[in-house]
Amino acid sequence: MELIKDGKRLDGRNLDELRPIKIEAGILKRADGSAYIEWGKNKILAAVYGPREVHPRHLQDPTKALVQCRYNMAPFSVTERKKPGPDRRSVEISKIISEVFENVIFTEQFPRTTIDFFIEVLQADAGTRCSGITAASVALADAGVPMRDLIPACAVGKVDGKLVVDLCKEEDNNGEADMPLAIIPRTKEILLLQMDGKLSFEEFDRALKMGFEACSKIYELQKQSLRKKYSSGI
């Protein structure tokens, strides 16, 4: 399957071009904070509750807040109906995303509490974990949870021997490598770095640079979504 032709990808994008992204903050009235993201064909909701008291109490940490994420794909989110409820993949991604935000939320300010956030994938294409992290970060900010910065995430991959950002489903399924990345833009710290497939050292360095550039663009969209909500007085 030819994924790059005349320098363009199957969906007409350049190698370093993101899919269209729309982020909306504060769309759920009954959550402390929320966000909705459309990223390519991905459609994802994120909702935040807390900081609030932990139940059962034996789970309380007297030194900091717990950070708990539940990532879930709706049965209708993929082409073939998915069995409802958590599976091994969703449990793994929930844990990874919890750890990403444990490193950016000022948990020591809220001992004995929990900060819970839920990522619901309504429609899935490639890159749902990066889209979920990006949306959850906006939802946490919308809830007023103090963080070191907003966290953007994006994958870089290798397709037909070329490095590309933000893989679509065909590229994700048929490409040679996939490297999801989440960063703190202000300090350039890396919070998430995974990789399926193989890259040379030189390709890895270039992929990392492309990922940082993509995350910088997403970071601006995150800030715009929050400015839009709070300037409109919703």
Coordinates of N, CA and C in Angstrom, one line a residue:
M1 N 0.9 -1.2 0.0 CA 0.0 0.0 0.0 C 0.9 1.2 0.0
E2 N 0.7 2.1 -1.0 CA 1.5 3.3 -1.2 C 0.9 4.4 -0.3
L3 N 1.6 4.9 0.7 CA 1.0 5.9 1.6 C 1.5 7.3 1.3
I4 N 2.6 7.4 0.6 CA 3.0 8.8 0.2 C 3.3 8.8 -1.3
K5 N 2.6 9.8 -2.0 CA 2.8 9.9 -3.4 C 3.0 11.3 -3.8
D6 N 4.1 11.6 -4.5 CA 4.5 12.9 -4.9 C 4.6 13.9 -3.7
G7 N 5.2 13.3 -2.6 CA 5.4 14.1 -1.4 C 4.2 14.4 -0.6
K8 N 3.0 13.9 -1.0 CA 1.8 14.1 -0.2 C 1.3 12.8 0.4
R9 N 0.6 12.9 1.5 CA 0.1 11.7 2.2 C -1.3 11.4 1.6
L10 N -1.9 10.2 2.0 CA -3.2 9.8 1.4 C -4.3 10.8 1.6
D11 N -4.2 11.6 2.7 CA -5.3 12.6 2.9 C -4.8 14.0 2.4
G12 N -3.8 14.0 1.6 CA -3.3 15.3 1.0 C -2.5 16.2 1.9
R13 N -2.1 15.7 3.1 CA -1.3 16.5 4.0 C 0.2 16.4 3.6
N14 N 0.9 17.5 4.0 CA 2.4 17.4 3.9 C 2.9 16.6 5.1
L15 N 4.2 16.2 5.0 CA 4.7 15.3 6.0 C 4.7 15.8 7.4
D16 N 4.8 17.1 7.6 CA 4.8 17.7 8.9 C 3.5 18.4 9.2
E17 N 2.4 18.1 8.5 CA 1.1 18.8 8.7 C 0.2 18.0 9.6
L18 N -0.4 18.7 10.6 CA -1.4 18.0 11.5 C -2.7 17.9 10.8
R19 N -3.5 16.9 11.3 CA -4.9 16.8 10.9 C -5.7 18.0 11.5
P20 N -6.8 18.4 10.9 CA -7.6 19.5 11.5 C -7.9 19.2 13.0
I21 N -7.8 20.2 13.9 CA -8.0 20.1 15.3 C -9.0 21.2 15.8
K22 N -10.0 20.8 16.5 CA -10.9 21.7 17.1 C -11.1 21.3 18.6
I23 N -10.8 22.3 19.5 CA -10.9 22.0 20.9 C -11.9 23.0 21.5
E24 N -12.8 22.5 22.3 CA -13.8 23.3 23.0 C -13.7 23.0 24.5
A25 N -13.6 24.1 25.3 CA -13.5 23.9 26.8 C -14.8 24.2 27.4
G26 N -15.0 23.4 28.6 CA -16.2 23.7 29.4 C -17.5 23.4 28.8
I27 N -17.7 22.3 28.2 CA -19.0 22.0 27.5 C -19.9 21.2 28.3
L28 N -19.5 20.6 29.5 CA -20.4 19.8 30.3 C -20.7 20.6 31.6
K29 N -21.9 20.8 31.9 CA -22.4 21.6 33.0 C -22.2 20.9 34.3
R30 N -22.2 19.5 34.3 CA -22.2 18.8 35.6 C -20.8 18.2 36.0
A31 N -19.8 18.6 35.3 CA -18.4 18.3 35.6 C -17.7 19.5 36.1
D32 N -16.7 19.3 37.0 CA -16.0 20.5 37.5 C -15.2 21.2 36.3
G33 N -14.8 20.4 35.3 CA -14.1 20.9 34.2 C -14.3 19.9 33.0
S34 N -14.3 20.4 31.8 CA -14.5 19.5 30.7 C -13.9 20.1 29.4
A35 N -13.8 19.2 28.4 CA -13.3 19.6 27.1 C -13.8 18.6 26.0
Y36 N -13.9 19.1 24.8 CA -14.3 18.2 23.7 C -13.2 18.5 22.6
I37 N -12.8 17.4 22.0 CA -11.8 17.6 20.9 C -12.2 16.8 19.7
E38 N -12.1 17.4 18.5 CA -12.2 16.7 17.3 C -10.8 16.9 16.6
W39 N -10.2 15.7 16.4 CA -8.8 15.7 15.8 C -8.8 14.8 14.7
G40 N -8.9 15.3 13.5 CA -9.1 14.4 12.3 C -10.5 13.8 12.5
K41 N -10.5 12.4 12.5 CA -11.8 11.7 12.7 C -12.0 11.3 14.1
N42 N -11.1 11.6 15.0 CA -11.3 11.4 16.4 C -12.3 12.4 17.0
K43 N -13.2 11.8 17.9 CA -14.1 12.7 18.6 C -14.1 12.2 20.1
I44 N -13.6 13.1 21.0 CA -13.3 12.7 22.4 C -13.8 13.7 23.4
L45 N -14.4 13.2 24.4 CA -14.9 14.1 25.6 C -13.9 13.8 26.8
A46 N -13.6 14.8 27.5 CA -12.9 14.7 28.8 C -13.6 15.4 29.8
A47 N -13.8 14.8 31.0 CA -14.5 15.4 32.2 C -13.6 15.2 33.4
V48 N -13.6 16.3 34.3 CA -12.8 16.2 35.5 C -13.7 16.5 36.7
Y49 N -13.4 15.7 37.8 CA -14.1 15.9 39.1 C -13.0 16.0 40.2
G50 N -13.1 17.0 41.0 CA -12.1 17.1 42.1 C -11.3 18.4 42.0
P51 N -10.4 18.5 43.0 CA -10.1 17.6 44.1 C -11.3 17.3 45.0
R52 N -11.5 16.1 45.4 CA -12.6 15.7 46.3 C -12.1 14.6 47.2
E53 N -12.9 14.3 48.3 CA -12.5 13.3 49.3 C -12.4 11.9 48.6
V54 N -11.4 11.2 49.1 CA -11.2 9.8 48.6 C -12.1 8.8 49.3
H55 N -12.7 8.0 48.6 CA -13.5 6.8 49.2 C -13.1 5.6 48.4
P56 N -12.8 4.5 49.1 CA -12.7 4.4 50.6 C -11.5 5.1 51.2
R57 N -11.6 5.4 52.5 CA -10.6 6.3 53.1 C -9.2 5.7 53.2
H58 N -9.1 4.4 53.2 CA -7.8 3.8 53.3 C -6.9 4.0 52.1
L59 N -7.5 4.5 51.0 CA -6.8 4.9 49.8 C -6.2 6.3 49.9
Q60 N -6.6 7.1 50.9 CA -6.1 8.4 51.0 C -4.6 8.5 51.2
D61 N -4.0 9.5 50.6 CA -2.5 9.7 50.8 C -2.4 11.0 51.6
P62 N -1.9 11.0 52.8 CA -1.8 12.2 53.6 C -0.8 13.3 53.0
T63 N 0.0 12.9 52.0 CA 0.9 13.9 51.5 C 0.5 14.5 50.2
K64 N -0.4 13.9 49.5 CA -0.8 14.4 48.1 C -2.1 13.9 47.7
A65 N -2.6 14.4 46.6 CA -3.8 13.9 45.9 C -3.5 12.8 45.0
L66 N -4.5 11.9 44.9 CA -4.4 10.8 43.9 C -4.8 11.4 42.6
V67 N -4.2 10.9 41.5 CA -4.6 11.3 40.2 C -5.1 10.1 39.4
Q68 N -6.3 10.0 39.1 CA -6.9 8.8 38.5 C -7.6 9.1 37.2
C69 N -7.2 8.4 36.2 CA -7.7 8.6 34.8 C -8.5 7.3 34.4
R70 N -9.6 7.5 33.8 CA -10.3 6.3 33.1 C -10.5 6.7 31.6
Y71 N -9.7 6.0 30.8 CA -9.8 6.1 29.4 C -10.7 5.0 28.9
N72 N -11.7 5.4 28.1 CA -12.7 4.3 27.7 C -13.1 4.6 26.2
M73 N -13.2 3.5 25.4 CA -13.7 3.7 24.1 C -15.1 3.2 24.0
A74 N -16.0 4.0 23.5 CA -17.4 3.6 23.4 C -17.6 2.4 22.5
P75 N -18.6 1.6 22.7 CA -18.8 0.4 21.8 C -18.9 0.9 20.3
F76 N -19.5 2.0 20.1 CA -19.7 2.5 18.7 C -18.6 3.4 18.2
S77 N -17.5 3.4 18.9 CA -16.4 4.3 18.5 C -15.5 3.8 17.3
V78 N -15.6 2.5 17.1 CA -14.8 1.8 16.0 C -15.8 1.1 15.0
T79 N -15.2 0.7 13.9 CA -16.0 0.1 12.8 C -16.8 -1.1 13.3
E80 N -16.0 -2.0 13.9 CA -16.7 -3.2 14.5 C -17.0 -2.9 16.0
R81 N -18.3 -3.1 16.4 CA -18.7 -2.8 17.7 C -17.7 -3.4 18.8
K82 N -17.3 -2.5 19.7 CA -16.4 -3.0 20.7 C -17.2 -3.4 22.0
K83 N -16.7 -4.5 22.6 CA -17.3 -4.9 23.8 C -17.3 -3.8 24.9
P84 N -18.4 -3.5 25.5 CA -18.4 -2.4 26.5 C -17.5 -2.8 27.7
G85 N -17.0 -1.7 28.4 CA -16.2 -1.9 29.6 C -14.8 -1.9 29.3
P86 N -14.0 -1.9 30.4 CA -12.5 -1.8 30.2 C -11.9 -3.0 29.7
D87 N -10.9 -2.9 28.8 CA -10.1 -4.1 28.4 C -8.7 -3.8 28.7
R88 N -7.8 -4.7 28.4 CA -6.4 -4.6 28.8 C -5.8 -3.3 28.2
R89 N -6.1 -2.9 27.0 CA -5.5 -1.7 26.4 C -6.0 -0.5 27.1
S90 N -7.3 -0.4 27.4 CA -7.8 0.8 28.0 C -7.3 1.0 29.5
V91 N -7.1 -0.2 30.2 CA -6.5 -0.1 31.5 C -5.0 0.4 31.4
E92 N -4.3 -0.1 30.4 CA -2.9 0.3 30.3 C -2.8 1.8 29.9
I93 N -3.7 2.3 29.0 CA -3.6 3.7 28.6 C -4.1 4.6 29.8
S94 N -5.1 4.1 30.6 CA -5.5 4.9 31.7 C -4.3 5.1 32.7
K95 N -3.6 4.0 32.9 CA -2.4 4.1 33.8 C -1.4 5.1 33.3
I96 N -1.1 5.0 32.0 CA -0.1 5.8 31.4 C -0.5 7.3 31.5
I97 N -1.7 7.6 31.2 CA -2.2 9.0 31.2 C -2.2 9.5 32.7
S98 N -2.6 8.7 33.6 CA -2.6 9.1 35.0 C -1.1 9.5 35.4
E99 N -0.1 8.7 35.0 CA 1.2 9.0 35.3 C 1.7 10.3 34.7
V100 N 1.2 10.6 33.4 CA 1.6 11.8 32.8 C 1.2 13.0 33.6
F101 N -0.1 13.0 34.1 CA -0.6 14.1 34.8 C -0.1 14.2 36.3
E102 N 0.3 13.0 36.9 CA 0.8 13.1 38.2 C 2.1 13.9 38.3
N103 N 2.8 14.0 37.1 CA 4.0 14.8 37.0 C 3.8 16.3 36.7
V104 N 2.6 16.7 36.6 CA 2.4 18.1 36.2 C 1.4 18.8 37.1
I105 N 0.5 18.0 37.8 CA -0.4 18.6 38.8 C 0.3 18.8 40.1
F106 N 0.0 19.9 40.8 CA 0.5 20.2 42.1 C -0.2 19.4 43.1
T107 N 0.0 18.1 43.1 CA -0.8 17.2 44.0 C -0.6 17.4 45.5
E108 N 0.6 18.0 45.8 CA 0.9 18.2 47.3 C 0.0 19.2 47.9
Q109 N -0.6 20.0 47.1 CA -1.5 21.1 47.6 C -2.9 20.5 48.1
F110 N -3.2 19.2 47.7 CA -4.5 18.6 48.0 C -4.4 17.3 48.7
P111 N -3.7 17.2 49.8 CA -3.6 15.8 50.5 C -4.9 15.2 50.8
R112 N -5.0 13.9 50.8 CA -6.1 13.1 51.2 C -7.3 13.2 50.2
T113 N -7.0 13.8 49.0 CA -8.1 13.9 48.0 C -7.8 13.1 46.7
T114 N -8.7 13.1 45.8 CA -8.5 12.5 44.5 C -8.9 13.5 43.4
I115 N -8.2 13.5 42.4 CA -8.6 14.2 41.2 C -8.8 13.2 40.1
D116 N -10.1 13.0 39.7 CA -10.5 12.0 38.7 C -10.8 12.7 37.4
F117 N -10.3 12.1 36.3 CA -10.8 12.5 35.0 C -11.1 11.4 34.1
F118 N -12.0 11.6 33.2 CA -12.6 10.6 32.4 C -12.4 11.0 30.9
I119 N -11.8 10.1 30.1 CA -11.6 10.3 28.7 C -12.5 9.3 28.0
E120 N -13.5 9.8 27.3 CA -14.5 9.0 26.6 C -14.3 9.2 25.1
V121 N -13.8 8.1 24.4 CA -13.6 8.2 23.0 C -14.9 7.8 22.3
L122 N -15.5 8.8 21.7 CA -16.8 8.6 21.0 C -16.7 8.1 19.6
Q123 N -15.6 8.5 18.9 CA -15.3 8.1 17.6 C -13.8 8.0 17.5
A124 N -13.3 6.9 17.1 CA -11.8 6.6 17.1 C -11.2 6.5 15.7
D125 N -10.1 7.3 15.5 CA -9.3 7.1 14.3 C -7.9 6.8 15.0
A126 N -6.8 7.1 14.4 CA -5.5 6.9 15.0 C -5.2 8.0 16.0
G127 N -4.4 7.7 17.0 CA -3.9 8.8 17.9 C -4.9 9.2 19.0
T128 N -5.7 8.2 19.5 CA -6.7 8.6 20.5 C -6.0 8.9 21.9
R129 N -4.9 8.3 22.2 CA -4.3 8.6 23.5 C -3.7 10.0 23.5
C130 N -3.1 10.4 22.4 CA -2.6 11.8 22.3 C -3.8 12.8 22.3
S131 N -4.8 12.5 21.6 CA -6.0 13.4 21.6 C -6.6 13.5 23.0
G132 N -6.6 12.3 23.7 CA -7.2 12.3 25.0 C -6.4 13.1 26.0
I133 N -5.1 12.9 25.9 CA -4.2 13.7 26.8 C -4.4 15.2 26.6
T134 N -4.5 15.6 25.3 CA -4.6 17.0 24.9 C -6.0 17.6 25.5
A135 N -7.0 16.8 25.3 CA -8.3 17.2 25.8 C -8.4 17.2 27.4
A136 N -7.8 16.2 28.0 CA -7.8 16.1 29.5 C -7.1 17.3 30.1
S137 N -6.0 17.7 29.4 CA -5.3 18.8 30.0 C -6.1 20.1 30.0
V138 N -6.9 20.3 28.9 CA -7.8 21.5 28.9 C -8.9 21.4 29.9
A139 N -9.4 20.1 30.1 CA -10.5 19.9 31.1 C -10.0 20.2 32.5
L140 N -8.7 19.8 32.8 CA -8.2 20.0 34.1 C -8.0 21.5 34.3
A141 N -7.5 22.2 33.3 CA -7.4 23.6 33.5 C -8.7 24.3 33.7
D142 N -9.7 23.8 32.9 CA -11.1 24.3 33.1 C -11.6 24.1 34.5
A143 N -11.2 23.0 35.1 CA -11.7 22.7 36.5 C -10.9 23.5 37.5
G144 N -9.9 24.3 37.1 CA -9.1 25.1 38.0 C -8.0 24.2 38.8
V145 N -7.7 23.1 38.3 CA -6.7 22.2 38.9 C -5.3 22.8 38.6
P146 N -4.5 23.2 39.6 CA -3.2 23.9 39.4 C -2.2 22.9 38.7
M147 N -1.6 23.3 37.6 CA -0.7 22.5 36.9 C 0.5 23.3 36.5
R148 N 1.6 22.6 36.2 CA 2.8 23.3 35.8 C 2.6 24.0 34.4
D149 N 1.8 23.4 33.6 CA 1.5 23.9 32.3 C 0.5 23.0 31.6
L150 N -0.1 23.4 30.5 CA -0.9 22.6 29.7 C 0.0 21.5 29.0
I151 N -0.6 20.4 28.8 CA 0.2 19.3 28.2 C -0.4 18.9 26.8
P152 N 0.3 19.3 25.7 CA -0.1 18.8 24.4 C 0.6 17.5 24.1
A153 N 0.0 16.7 23.2 CA 0.6 15.4 22.8 C 0.4 15.2 21.3
C154 N 1.3 14.5 20.7 CA 1.2 14.2 19.3 C 2.1 13.0 18.9
A155 N 1.8 12.2 17.9 CA 2.6 11.1 17.5 C 3.4 11.5 16.3
V156 N 4.6 11.0 16.2 CA 5.4 11.1 15.0 C 5.7 9.7 14.5
G157 N 5.7 9.4 13.2 CA 5.9 8.1 12.7 C 6.7 8.0 11.5
K158 N 6.9 6.8 11.0 CA 7.7 6.6 9.8 C 6.8 5.8 8.8
V159 N 6.6 6.4 7.6 CA 5.7 5.9 6.6 C 6.4 5.9 5.3
D160 N 6.5 4.8 4.6 CA 7.2 4.7 3.3 C 8.6 5.3 3.4
G161 N 9.2 5.1 4.5 CA 10.6 5.5 4.7 C 10.7 7.0 5.0
K162 N 9.6 7.7 5.2 CA 9.6 9.1 5.5 C 9.0 9.4 6.9
L163 N 9.6 10.3 7.6 CA 9.0 10.7 8.9 C 7.8 11.6 8.7
V164 N 6.7 11.3 9.5 CA 5.5 12.1 9.3 C 4.9 12.4 10.7
V165 N 4.2 13.5 10.9 CA 3.6 13.8 12.2 C 2.1 13.4 12.1
D166 N 1.6 13.1 13.3 CA 0.1 12.9 13.4 C -0.4 11.9 12.4
L167 N -0.1 10.6 12.7 CA -0.5 9.6 11.7 C -2.0 9.4 11.7
C168 N -2.5 9.2 10.4 CA -3.9 8.8 10.3 C -4.0 7.3 10.4
K169 N -5.2 6.7 10.3 CA -5.4 5.3 10.6 C -4.6 4.4 9.6
E170 N -4.7 4.8 8.3 CA -4.0 3.9 7.3 C -2.5 4.0 7.6
E171 N -2.0 5.1 8.0 CA -0.5 5.2 8.3 C -0.2 4.5 9.6
D172 N -1.1 4.5 10.5 CA -0.9 3.8 11.8 C -0.8 2.3 11.6
N173 N -1.7 1.8 10.7 CA -1.8 0.4 10.5 C -0.7 -0.1 9.6
N174 N -0.2 0.7 8.7 CA 0.7 0.2 7.7 C 2.1 0.8 7.7
G175 N 2.3 1.7 8.7 CA 3.6 2.4 8.8 C 4.7 1.6 9.4
E176 N 5.9 2.2 9.4 CA 7.0 1.4 10.0 C 7.3 1.7 11.4
A177 N 6.8 2.9 11.9 CA 7.1 3.2 13.3 C 6.1 4.3 13.7
D178 N 5.8 4.3 15.1 CA 4.8 5.2 15.6 C 5.4 5.6 17.0
M179 N 5.5 6.9 17.3 CA 6.1 7.4 18.5 C 5.3 8.5 19.1
P180 N 4.3 8.2 20.0 CA 3.5 9.2 20.7 C 4.4 9.9 21.7
L181 N 4.1 11.3 21.8 CA 5.0 12.2 22.6 C 4.1 13.2 23.3
A182 N 4.3 13.4 24.6 CA 3.6 14.5 25.4 C 4.7 15.3 26.1
I183 N 4.5 16.6 26.1 CA 5.6 17.4 26.7 C 5.0 18.5 27.5
I184 N 5.9 19.1 28.4 CA 5.6 20.4 29.0 C 6.2 21.5 28.1
P185 N 5.4 22.3 27.4 CA 6.0 23.2 26.4 C 6.9 24.2 27.1
R186 N 6.6 24.7 28.3 CA 7.4 25.8 28.9 C 8.8 25.4 29.2
T187 N 8.9 24.1 29.7 CA 10.3 23.7 30.1 C 10.9 22.7 29.1
K188 N 10.1 22.2 28.1 CA 10.6 21.3 27.1 C 10.8 19.9 27.8
E189 N 10.2 19.6 28.9 CA 10.3 18.3 29.5 C 9.4 17.3 28.8
I190 N 9.9 16.1 28.7 CA 9.1 15.0 28.1 C 8.3 14.2 29.1
L191 N 7.0 14.1 29.0 CA 6.2 13.4 30.0 C 5.8 12.0 29.5
L192 N 5.7 11.8 28.2 CA 5.4 10.6 27.6 C 6.2 10.4 26.3
L193 N 6.8 9.2 26.2 CA 7.6 8.9 25.0 C 7.5 7.4 24.8
Q194 N 6.7 6.9 23.8 CA 6.6 5.5 23.6 C 7.0 5.3 22.1
M195 N 7.3 4.1 21.7 CA 7.6 3.8 20.3 C 7.3 2.4 19.9
D196 N 6.6 2.2 18.9 CA 6.4 0.9 18.2 C 7.2 1.0 16.9
G197 N 7.9 -0.1 16.5 CA 8.7 0.0 15.3 C 10.1 0.4 15.6
K198 N 10.8 0.7 14.5 CA 12.2 1.1 14.6 C 12.5 2.4 13.9
L199 N 13.4 3.1 14.5 CA 14.0 4.4 13.9 C 15.5 4.3 14.1
S200 N 16.2 4.9 13.2 CA 17.7 5.0 13.4 C 17.9 6.2 14.4
F201 N 19.1 6.3 15.0 CA 19.4 7.4 15.9 C 19.1 8.8 15.2
E202 N 19.5 8.9 14.0 CA 19.3 10.2 13.3 C 17.8 10.4 13.1
E203 N 17.1 9.4 12.7 CA 15.6 9.5 12.5 C 14.9 9.9 13.8
F204 N 15.4 9.2 14.9 CA 14.8 9.5 16.2 C 15.0 11.0 16.6
D205 N 16.2 11.5 16.4 CA 16.4 13.0 16.7 C 15.5 13.9 15.9
R206 N 15.4 13.6 14.6 CA 14.5 14.4 13.7 C 13.0 14.2 14.1
A207 N 12.6 13.0 14.5 CA 11.2 12.7 14.9 C 10.9 13.5 16.2
L208 N 11.9 13.5 17.1 CA 11.7 14.3 18.3 C 11.5 15.8 18.1
K209 N 12.3 16.3 17.2 CA 12.2 17.7 16.8 C 10.8 18.0 16.2
M210 N 10.4 17.1 15.3 CA 9.1 17.3 14.6 C 7.9 17.2 15.6
G211 N 8.1 16.3 16.6 CA 7.1 16.1 17.6 C 7.0 17.4 18.5
F212 N 8.1 18.0 18.9 CA 8.1 19.2 19.7 C 7.4 20.3 18.9
E213 N 7.7 20.4 17.6 CA 7.1 21.5 16.8 C 5.6 21.3 16.7
A214 N 5.2 20.0 16.5 CA 3.7 19.8 16.4 C 3.0 20.1 17.7
C215 N 3.7 19.7 18.8 CA 3.1 20.0 20.2 C 3.0 21.5 20.4
S216 N 3.9 22.2 19.9 CA 3.8 23.7 20.1 C 2.6 24.3 19.4
K217 N 2.3 23.7 18.2 CA 1.0 24.2 17.5 C -0.2 23.8 18.3
I218 N -0.2 22.6 18.8 CA -1.4 22.1 19.6 C -1.5 22.9 20.9
Y219 N -0.4 23.2 21.5 CA -0.4 24.1 22.7 C -1.2 25.4 22.5
E220 N -0.9 26.0 21.4 CA -1.6 27.3 21.1 C -3.1 27.1 20.9
L221 N -3.5 25.9 20.3 CA -5.0 25.6 20.2 C -5.6 25.4 21.6
Q222 N -4.9 24.7 22.5 CA -5.4 24.5 23.8 C -5.6 25.9 24.5
K223 N -4.6 26.7 24.4 CA -4.8 28.1 25.1 C -5.9 28.8 24.5
Q224 N -6.1 28.8 23.2 CA -7.2 29.5 22.5 C -8.5 29.0 23.0
S225 N -8.6 27.7 23.2 CA -9.9 27.1 23.6 C -10.3 27.7 25.0
L226 N -9.3 27.8 25.9 CA -9.6 28.3 27.2 C -9.9 29.8 27.2
R227 N -9.1 30.5 26.4 CA -9.4 32.0 26.2 C -10.8 32.2 25.7
K228 N -11.2 31.4 24.7 CA -12.5 31.6 24.1 C -13.6 31.3 25.2
K229 N -13.5 30.3 26.0 CA -14.5 30.0 27.0 C -14.6 31.1 28.0
Y230 N -13.5 31.6 28.5 CA -13.5 32.5 29.6 C -13.8 34.0 29.1
S231 N -13.4 34.2 27.9 CA -13.7 35.6 27.4 C -15.2 35.7 27.0
S232 N -15.9 34.5 26.7 CA -17.3 34.6 26.4 C -18.2 34.6 27.7
G233 N -17.6 34.3 28.8 CA -18.3 34.3 30.1 C -19.3 33.2 30.3
I234 N -19.1 32.0 29.6 CA -20.0 30.9 29.7 C -20.0 30.3 31.1

